Short mmCIF file of C-alpha atoms and ligand atoms in Angstrom, two decimals:
data_model
loop_
_atom_site.label_atom_id
_atom_site.label_comp_id
_atom_site.label_asym_id
_atom_site.label_seq_id
_atom_site.Cartn_x
_atom_site.Cartn_y
_atom_site.Cartn_z
CA MET A 1 140.73 -14.41 148.18
CA SER A 2 138.66 -14.92 145.00
CA THR A 3 139.46 -18.09 143.07
CA LYS A 4 137.56 -16.89 140.06
CA ASN A 5 139.39 -16.39 136.88
CA LYS A 6 139.91 -12.61 136.13
CA VAL A 7 139.26 -10.89 132.82
CA LEU A 8 139.99 -7.35 131.90
CA ILE A 9 137.58 -5.88 129.43
CA ILE A 10 138.97 -2.92 127.42
CA TYR A 11 136.34 -0.81 125.68
CA THR A 12 137.72 1.15 122.79
CA GLY A 13 134.45 2.12 121.08
CA GLY A 14 132.14 0.78 118.35
CA THR A 15 128.57 -0.24 118.10
CA ILE A 16 128.67 -2.78 120.87
CA GLY A 17 129.05 -0.13 123.57
CA MET A 18 126.18 2.05 122.29
CA ILE A 19 122.69 2.65 123.39
CA ASN A 20 119.97 4.85 122.09
CA ASP A 21 119.88 8.31 123.61
CA PRO A 22 116.08 8.76 124.42
CA LYS A 23 116.65 12.56 124.18
CA SER A 24 118.32 12.87 120.80
CA GLY A 25 117.32 9.38 119.39
CA ARG A 26 121.07 9.08 118.40
CA LEU A 27 123.46 6.19 119.22
CA ILE A 28 125.77 7.24 122.04
CA SER A 29 128.47 5.24 123.95
CA PHE A 30 127.41 4.18 127.41
CA ASP A 31 129.58 4.35 130.44
CA PHE A 32 131.05 0.86 130.76
CA LYS A 33 131.17 1.21 134.53
CA HIS A 34 127.37 0.60 134.20
CA MET A 35 127.90 -2.59 132.16
CA TYR A 36 126.05 -4.87 134.58
CA HIS A 37 123.02 -2.65 134.20
CA HIS A 38 122.87 -3.18 130.45
CA ILE A 39 124.03 -6.88 130.59
CA PRO A 40 122.83 -8.35 133.86
CA GLU A 41 123.67 -11.87 132.66
CA LEU A 42 127.37 -10.98 133.34
CA GLU A 43 126.61 -11.20 137.09
CA ARG A 44 125.98 -14.90 136.65
CA LEU A 45 129.26 -15.71 135.05
CA ASN A 46 131.63 -17.15 137.59
CA ILE A 47 134.35 -14.71 136.38
CA ASP A 48 135.78 -11.67 138.04
CA LEU A 49 135.45 -8.79 135.50
CA THR A 50 137.07 -5.46 135.47
CA THR A 51 136.58 -2.80 132.77
CA ILE A 52 138.78 -0.05 131.41
CA SER A 53 137.41 2.38 128.76
CA PHE A 54 139.25 4.58 126.28
CA GLU A 55 138.73 8.13 127.52
CA TYR A 56 137.25 8.94 124.27
CA PRO A 57 135.77 5.82 122.71
CA VAL A 58 136.12 5.86 118.90
CA ASP A 59 134.38 4.55 115.87
CA SER A 60 136.97 2.01 114.61
CA SER A 61 137.45 4.01 111.43
CA GLU A 62 139.51 6.30 113.72
CA MET A 63 141.82 3.50 114.76
CA HIS A 64 145.56 4.00 114.00
CA PRO A 65 148.67 2.06 114.95
CA SER A 66 149.19 4.51 117.77
CA ARG A 67 145.82 3.44 119.25
CA TRP A 68 146.69 -0.18 118.72
CA ALA A 69 149.83 0.60 120.75
CA ASP A 70 147.53 2.04 123.54
CA ILE A 71 145.58 -1.15 123.69
CA ALA A 72 148.79 -3.23 123.61
CA GLN A 73 150.25 -1.21 126.40
CA ILE A 74 147.17 -1.65 128.59
CA VAL A 75 147.40 -5.43 128.08
CA TYR A 76 151.12 -5.48 128.74
CA ASP A 77 150.81 -3.39 131.88
CA ASN A 78 148.02 -5.58 133.24
CA TYR A 79 149.38 -8.87 131.97
CA GLY A 80 150.23 -10.44 135.43
CA LEU A 81 146.99 -9.31 137.02
CA TYR A 82 144.48 -11.05 134.70
CA ASP A 83 143.85 -14.45 133.15
CA GLY A 84 142.61 -12.97 129.91
CA PHE A 85 141.61 -9.87 127.99
CA VAL A 86 138.57 -8.87 126.03
CA ILE A 87 138.80 -5.88 123.73
CA LEU A 88 135.55 -4.38 122.67
CA HIS A 89 136.09 -2.74 119.32
CA GLY A 90 134.11 -1.55 116.20
CA SER A 91 133.88 -4.33 113.75
CA ASP A 92 134.89 -2.21 110.66
CA THR A 93 138.60 -2.25 111.37
CA MET A 94 138.70 -5.00 114.02
CA ALA A 95 140.69 -7.34 111.73
CA TYR A 96 143.41 -4.61 111.28
CA THR A 97 143.66 -4.05 115.06
CA ALA A 98 143.73 -7.79 115.68
CA SER A 99 146.56 -8.21 113.11
CA GLY A 100 148.42 -5.18 114.53
CA LEU A 101 148.10 -6.52 118.15
CA SER A 102 149.29 -9.96 117.09
CA PHE A 103 152.69 -8.41 116.15
CA MET A 104 152.67 -5.95 119.04
CA LEU A 105 152.04 -8.68 121.78
CA GLN A 106 154.46 -11.55 121.07
CA GLY A 107 154.89 -14.34 123.48
CA LEU A 108 151.30 -14.36 124.80
CA LYS A 109 150.43 -17.20 127.16
CA LYS A 110 147.06 -15.75 127.77
CA PRO A 111 144.07 -14.90 125.44
CA VAL A 112 143.46 -11.48 123.95
CA ILE A 113 139.97 -11.64 122.40
CA LEU A 114 138.52 -8.94 120.23
CA THR A 115 134.86 -8.66 119.79
CA GLY A 116 132.07 -6.26 118.89
CA SER A 117 128.67 -6.30 117.35
CA GLN A 118 126.55 -5.32 114.37
CA LEU A 119 123.68 -4.09 116.56
CA PRO A 120 124.10 -1.96 119.74
CA ILE A 121 123.95 -3.70 123.01
CA GLY A 122 120.91 -1.65 124.02
CA THR A 123 118.78 -3.04 121.10
CA ILE A 124 116.56 -6.06 121.57
CA ARG A 125 117.95 -8.15 118.78
CA THR A 126 121.55 -7.24 119.57
CA ASP A 127 124.33 -9.72 118.70
CA GLY A 128 126.52 -7.93 121.30
CA LYS A 129 125.49 -9.86 124.31
CA GLU A 130 126.27 -13.29 123.00
CA ASN A 131 129.51 -12.05 121.52
CA LEU A 132 130.51 -10.41 124.75
CA ILE A 133 129.57 -13.15 127.05
CA THR A 134 131.18 -15.93 124.99
CA ALA A 135 134.33 -13.78 124.44
CA ILE A 136 134.64 -13.42 128.19
CA GLU A 137 134.16 -17.21 128.64
CA ILE A 138 136.91 -17.89 126.15
CA ALA A 139 139.17 -15.31 127.75
CA ALA A 140 138.68 -17.12 131.08
CA SER A 141 139.05 -20.65 129.69
CA LYS A 142 141.84 -22.87 131.11
CA ASP A 143 142.79 -26.46 130.44
CA GLU A 144 143.15 -29.29 133.13
CA SER A 145 146.75 -28.10 133.91
CA GLY A 146 145.49 -24.42 134.52
CA GLU A 147 146.92 -23.01 131.38
CA SER A 148 144.96 -20.70 129.17
CA ILE A 149 143.51 -22.59 126.23
CA VAL A 150 143.89 -19.66 123.80
CA GLN A 151 147.28 -18.03 123.99
CA GLU A 152 147.09 -15.55 121.07
CA VAL A 153 145.21 -12.58 119.74
CA ALA A 154 141.74 -13.78 118.30
CA VAL A 155 138.52 -12.35 117.07
CA TYR A 156 135.28 -13.76 118.37
CA PHE A 157 132.08 -13.03 116.33
CA GLU A 158 128.84 -14.90 115.87
CA TYR A 159 129.72 -18.34 117.34
CA SER A 160 133.31 -18.51 115.80
CA LEU A 161 136.74 -17.73 117.20
CA TYR A 162 139.20 -16.80 114.49
CA ARG A 163 142.95 -16.19 114.70
CA GLY A 164 143.21 -12.34 114.70
CA ASN A 165 145.72 -12.06 111.83
CA ARG A 166 143.78 -14.48 109.69
CA SER A 167 140.45 -12.73 110.05
CA SER A 168 138.66 -10.21 107.71
CA LYS A 169 135.38 -8.41 107.95
CA VAL A 170 133.24 -9.84 105.09
CA SER A 171 129.79 -8.45 105.76
CA ALA A 172 128.55 -4.95 106.52
CA ASN A 173 125.19 -6.22 107.69
CA GLN A 174 125.09 -9.93 108.52
CA PHE A 175 125.65 -10.99 112.13
CA GLU A 176 128.19 -13.40 110.67
CA ALA A 177 130.48 -10.55 109.83
CA PHE A 178 133.97 -12.17 109.86
CA SER A 179 135.63 -14.83 108.12
CA SER A 180 139.11 -16.62 107.99
CA PRO A 181 139.19 -18.41 104.77
CA ASN A 182 142.79 -19.55 104.87
CA TYR A 183 142.84 -20.85 108.39
CA ALA A 184 140.02 -22.76 110.09
CA GLU A 185 138.29 -21.39 113.22
CA LEU A 186 140.07 -21.73 116.46
CA ALA A 187 136.80 -22.63 118.17
CA ILE A 188 133.11 -22.86 117.54
CA ALA A 189 130.68 -21.97 120.21
CA GLY A 190 127.62 -24.20 120.30
CA VAL A 191 126.12 -25.85 123.35
CA ASN A 192 129.77 -26.06 124.42
CA ILE A 193 132.79 -24.19 123.20
CA GLN A 194 134.62 -26.61 120.97
CA PHE A 195 138.32 -25.55 120.66
CA ASN A 196 140.19 -26.82 117.66
CA LYS A 197 143.31 -27.60 119.73
CA GLU A 198 145.84 -28.36 116.92
CA ARG A 199 145.03 -24.95 115.43
CA LEU A 200 145.90 -22.90 118.57
CA LEU A 201 149.20 -20.94 118.55
CA ARG A 202 151.92 -21.74 121.05
CA SER A 203 154.82 -19.30 121.25
CA ASP A 204 158.48 -20.36 121.93
CA LEU A 205 159.14 -17.10 123.74
CA SER A 206 159.54 -17.44 127.46
CA GLU A 207 158.02 -13.97 128.23
CA LEU A 208 155.60 -11.42 126.78
CA LYS A 209 157.34 -8.87 124.48
CA LEU A 210 155.89 -5.58 123.40
CA PHE A 211 156.61 -4.03 120.00
CA THR A 212 154.82 -0.73 119.60
CA HIS A 213 157.02 1.02 117.09
CA PHE A 214 155.18 0.66 113.80
CA ASP A 215 156.22 2.60 110.65
CA ASN A 216 153.18 3.67 108.65
CA HIS A 217 155.15 4.77 105.55
CA VAL A 218 153.53 2.03 103.62
CA ALA A 219 151.12 1.86 100.59
CA LEU A 220 148.49 -0.49 99.30
CA LEU A 221 147.97 -0.89 95.61
CA LYS A 222 145.01 -2.96 94.37
CA ILE A 223 145.42 -3.49 90.60
CA PHE A 224 142.56 -3.81 88.19
CA PRO A 225 142.24 -4.47 84.46
CA GLY A 226 143.05 -1.13 82.75
CA PHE A 227 144.87 0.34 85.67
CA SER A 228 147.42 3.04 84.60
CA ALA A 229 150.83 2.72 86.31
CA ASN A 230 151.34 6.52 85.82
CA VAL A 231 148.41 7.37 88.11
CA TYR A 232 150.15 5.51 90.92
CA LYS A 233 153.73 6.87 90.29
CA SER A 234 153.79 8.90 93.47
CA ILE A 235 153.56 5.85 95.81
CA PHE A 236 156.80 4.38 94.15
CA ASP A 237 158.75 7.14 95.84
CA PHE A 238 161.14 5.57 98.26
CA GLN A 239 161.64 8.83 100.12
CA GLN A 240 157.96 8.75 101.19
CA VAL A 241 156.99 5.00 101.01
CA LYS A 242 159.21 2.26 102.44
CA GLY A 243 157.03 -0.70 101.54
CA ILE A 244 154.20 -1.35 99.11
CA ILE A 245 151.75 -4.20 99.17
CA ILE A 246 150.20 -5.00 95.85
CA GLU A 247 147.06 -6.91 95.70
CA THR A 248 147.26 -8.90 92.52
CA PHE A 249 144.98 -11.27 90.61
CA GLY A 250 144.53 -14.86 91.45
CA ALA A 251 147.72 -16.58 92.40
CA GLY A 252 149.76 -13.35 92.23
CA ASN A 253 149.44 -12.25 88.65
CA ALA A 254 149.56 -8.66 87.12
CA PRO A 255 149.42 -7.17 83.72
CA SER A 256 152.80 -7.18 81.89
CA ASP A 257 152.64 -3.38 81.51
CA VAL A 258 156.08 -1.97 80.77
CA SER A 259 155.77 1.19 82.79
CA PHE A 260 154.44 -0.73 85.79
CA ARG A 261 157.34 -3.16 85.66
CA GLU A 262 159.82 -0.14 85.31
CA LEU A 263 158.23 1.62 88.39
CA ILE A 264 158.53 -1.61 90.55
CA THR A 265 162.03 -2.47 89.38
CA ASN A 266 163.32 1.08 90.06
CA TYR A 267 161.64 1.24 93.44
CA ILE A 268 163.17 -2.00 94.53
CA ASN A 269 166.70 -1.04 93.25
CA GLU A 270 166.38 2.06 95.47
CA GLY A 271 165.69 -0.07 98.55
CA GLY A 272 161.94 -0.24 98.55
CA ILE A 273 160.13 -3.49 99.52
CA VAL A 274 157.28 -4.83 97.53
CA LEU A 275 155.01 -7.57 98.92
CA ASN A 276 152.61 -9.57 96.66
CA ILE A 277 149.28 -10.71 98.08
CA THR A 278 146.19 -11.91 96.25
CA GLN A 279 142.98 -9.88 96.02
CA CYS A 280 141.06 -13.30 96.10
CA SER A 281 139.47 -13.76 99.65
CA SER A 282 141.05 -17.26 99.80
CA GLY A 283 144.02 -19.03 98.47
CA SER A 284 147.70 -18.09 98.07
CA VAL A 285 150.09 -16.28 95.84
CA GLU A 286 152.40 -18.61 93.85
CA GLN A 287 154.87 -16.37 92.01
CA GLY A 288 156.13 -17.99 88.82
CA LYS A 289 153.16 -20.23 88.32
CA TYR A 290 152.12 -18.02 85.33
CA GLU A 291 154.24 -15.84 83.06
CA THR A 292 152.24 -12.88 84.48
CA SER A 293 153.90 -13.35 87.82
CA SER A 294 157.32 -14.74 87.08
CA PHE A 295 158.67 -11.18 86.53
CA PHE A 296 157.91 -10.40 90.19
CA SER A 297 160.23 -13.16 91.42
CA LYS A 298 163.01 -12.01 88.96
CA ILE A 299 163.11 -8.53 90.35
CA GLY A 300 162.74 -9.33 94.06
CA VAL A 301 159.08 -8.94 94.78
CA ILE A 302 158.26 -10.94 97.91
CA SER A 303 155.45 -13.41 97.91
CA GLY A 304 153.02 -12.85 100.76
CA SER A 305 151.57 -16.32 100.46
CA ASP A 306 148.09 -16.38 101.83
CA MET A 307 148.27 -13.35 104.12
CA THR A 308 145.17 -11.17 104.47
CA THR A 309 145.48 -7.51 103.43
CA GLU A 310 145.12 -6.61 107.06
CA ALA A 311 147.94 -8.88 108.25
CA ALA A 312 150.18 -7.83 105.36
CA LEU A 313 149.85 -4.17 106.20
CA ALA A 314 150.35 -4.80 109.94
CA LYS A 315 153.38 -7.01 109.30
CA MET A 316 154.97 -4.55 107.02
CA MET A 317 154.50 -1.66 109.48
CA TYR A 318 155.78 -3.83 112.37
CA LEU A 319 159.00 -4.86 110.41
CA LEU A 320 159.76 -1.53 109.07
CA GLY A 321 159.39 -0.17 112.55
CA SER A 322 161.45 -2.82 114.41
CA GLU A 323 164.09 -4.08 112.07
CA SER A 324 166.78 -2.00 110.37
CA SER A 325 168.23 -4.60 108.00
CA LEU A 326 166.50 -4.73 104.62
CA GLU A 327 167.52 -8.31 104.11
CA VAL A 328 166.05 -9.27 107.58
CA ILE A 329 162.72 -7.52 106.77
CA LYS A 330 162.48 -9.25 103.43
CA ASP A 331 163.26 -12.71 105.02
CA LYS A 332 160.74 -12.17 107.78
CA LEU A 333 157.96 -11.05 105.36
CA SER A 334 158.02 -14.39 103.68
CA ILE A 335 157.92 -16.60 106.78
CA SER A 336 155.34 -17.02 109.43
CA LEU A 337 156.16 -15.07 112.56
CA ILE A 338 152.94 -15.56 114.55
CA GLY A 339 150.83 -17.77 112.44
CA GLU A 340 149.93 -15.14 109.95
CA LEU A 341 150.73 -17.12 106.83
CA SER A 342 150.80 -20.82 105.75
CA VAL A 343 154.17 -22.22 104.79
N1 LIG B 1 131.24 1.76 112.52
C1 LIG B 1 131.36 0.92 113.65
C2 LIG B 1 132.79 0.72 114.04
O1 LIG B 1 133.48 -0.03 113.39
C3 LIG B 1 130.70 -0.40 113.34
C4 LIG B 1 130.79 -1.39 114.39
O2 LIG B 1 131.04 -1.07 115.55
O3 LIG B 1 130.70 -2.56 114.13
O4 LIG B 1 133.18 1.42 114.94
#
């Protein structure tokens, strides 16, 4: 029997799995069954690899909570058979999928590592090979007692491992495409992979739990100087939208526009949920610090602390889909469930 650690690679689509079609000159997905042909280095890893591919690989713009659920289901069904999982995914919405999966797969004791690339694996200067090889190594890494070092959903890109629900795509063309400004890297890959052990998540759950029922009746509103509340009236319709995330200025501030305040107040009174996150790429909401945010606390807007937009959306969809009590949803939005915000 093989004593090698086993990793399941799930290919969902994106640039990493593409090669140039010599006939058309276009980028096409290659068949992951022939992975070793394109990345012969994988043969030299002392890890047992299996691959599964989406039947129709997608650009990550086509991702949807139902597709996150497909990925989560594959991990769940194969959980006992592998030591770790690598999900190959387009980088554009990788942080959303990572956030979604972190709520879908709770109680992980094994790594689920998302990676991708800015250049296709078939191009000479590709970043895909290093990303894939190191992601596999991380997914197979165990400590002295035989436990997986990483026990959560994470994103690996360009020598850094980030907590999935703390990551965001920050560059459309740099190899260093991701960042996690409010939570330091879980690991840095140099000559060795240096894990930042005190940053790694450990769950209290005794077994893996799958939550795939996400409710996408949510809206995202980014305010800007001069924004007219009337233009956005339709999203404050509780029959259509159950939760709204507002991206505010700085530490959670918004203009004291009367019609905006009225819209939010009425929406909350009807049973809607409003979550306040900052549009700054780092730092946290502190409702009440300035007059321009104290109104939010008074009417029951919830502070999203330092959550990313991706995590806030995924968390809202998860809670609306899995909890029926409004009070429970509101309470859970403001605390850390799986390391998505700082308390
Ligand atoms: N558009 C691609 C995607 O997100 C880009 C990439 O793979 O990085 O699917």
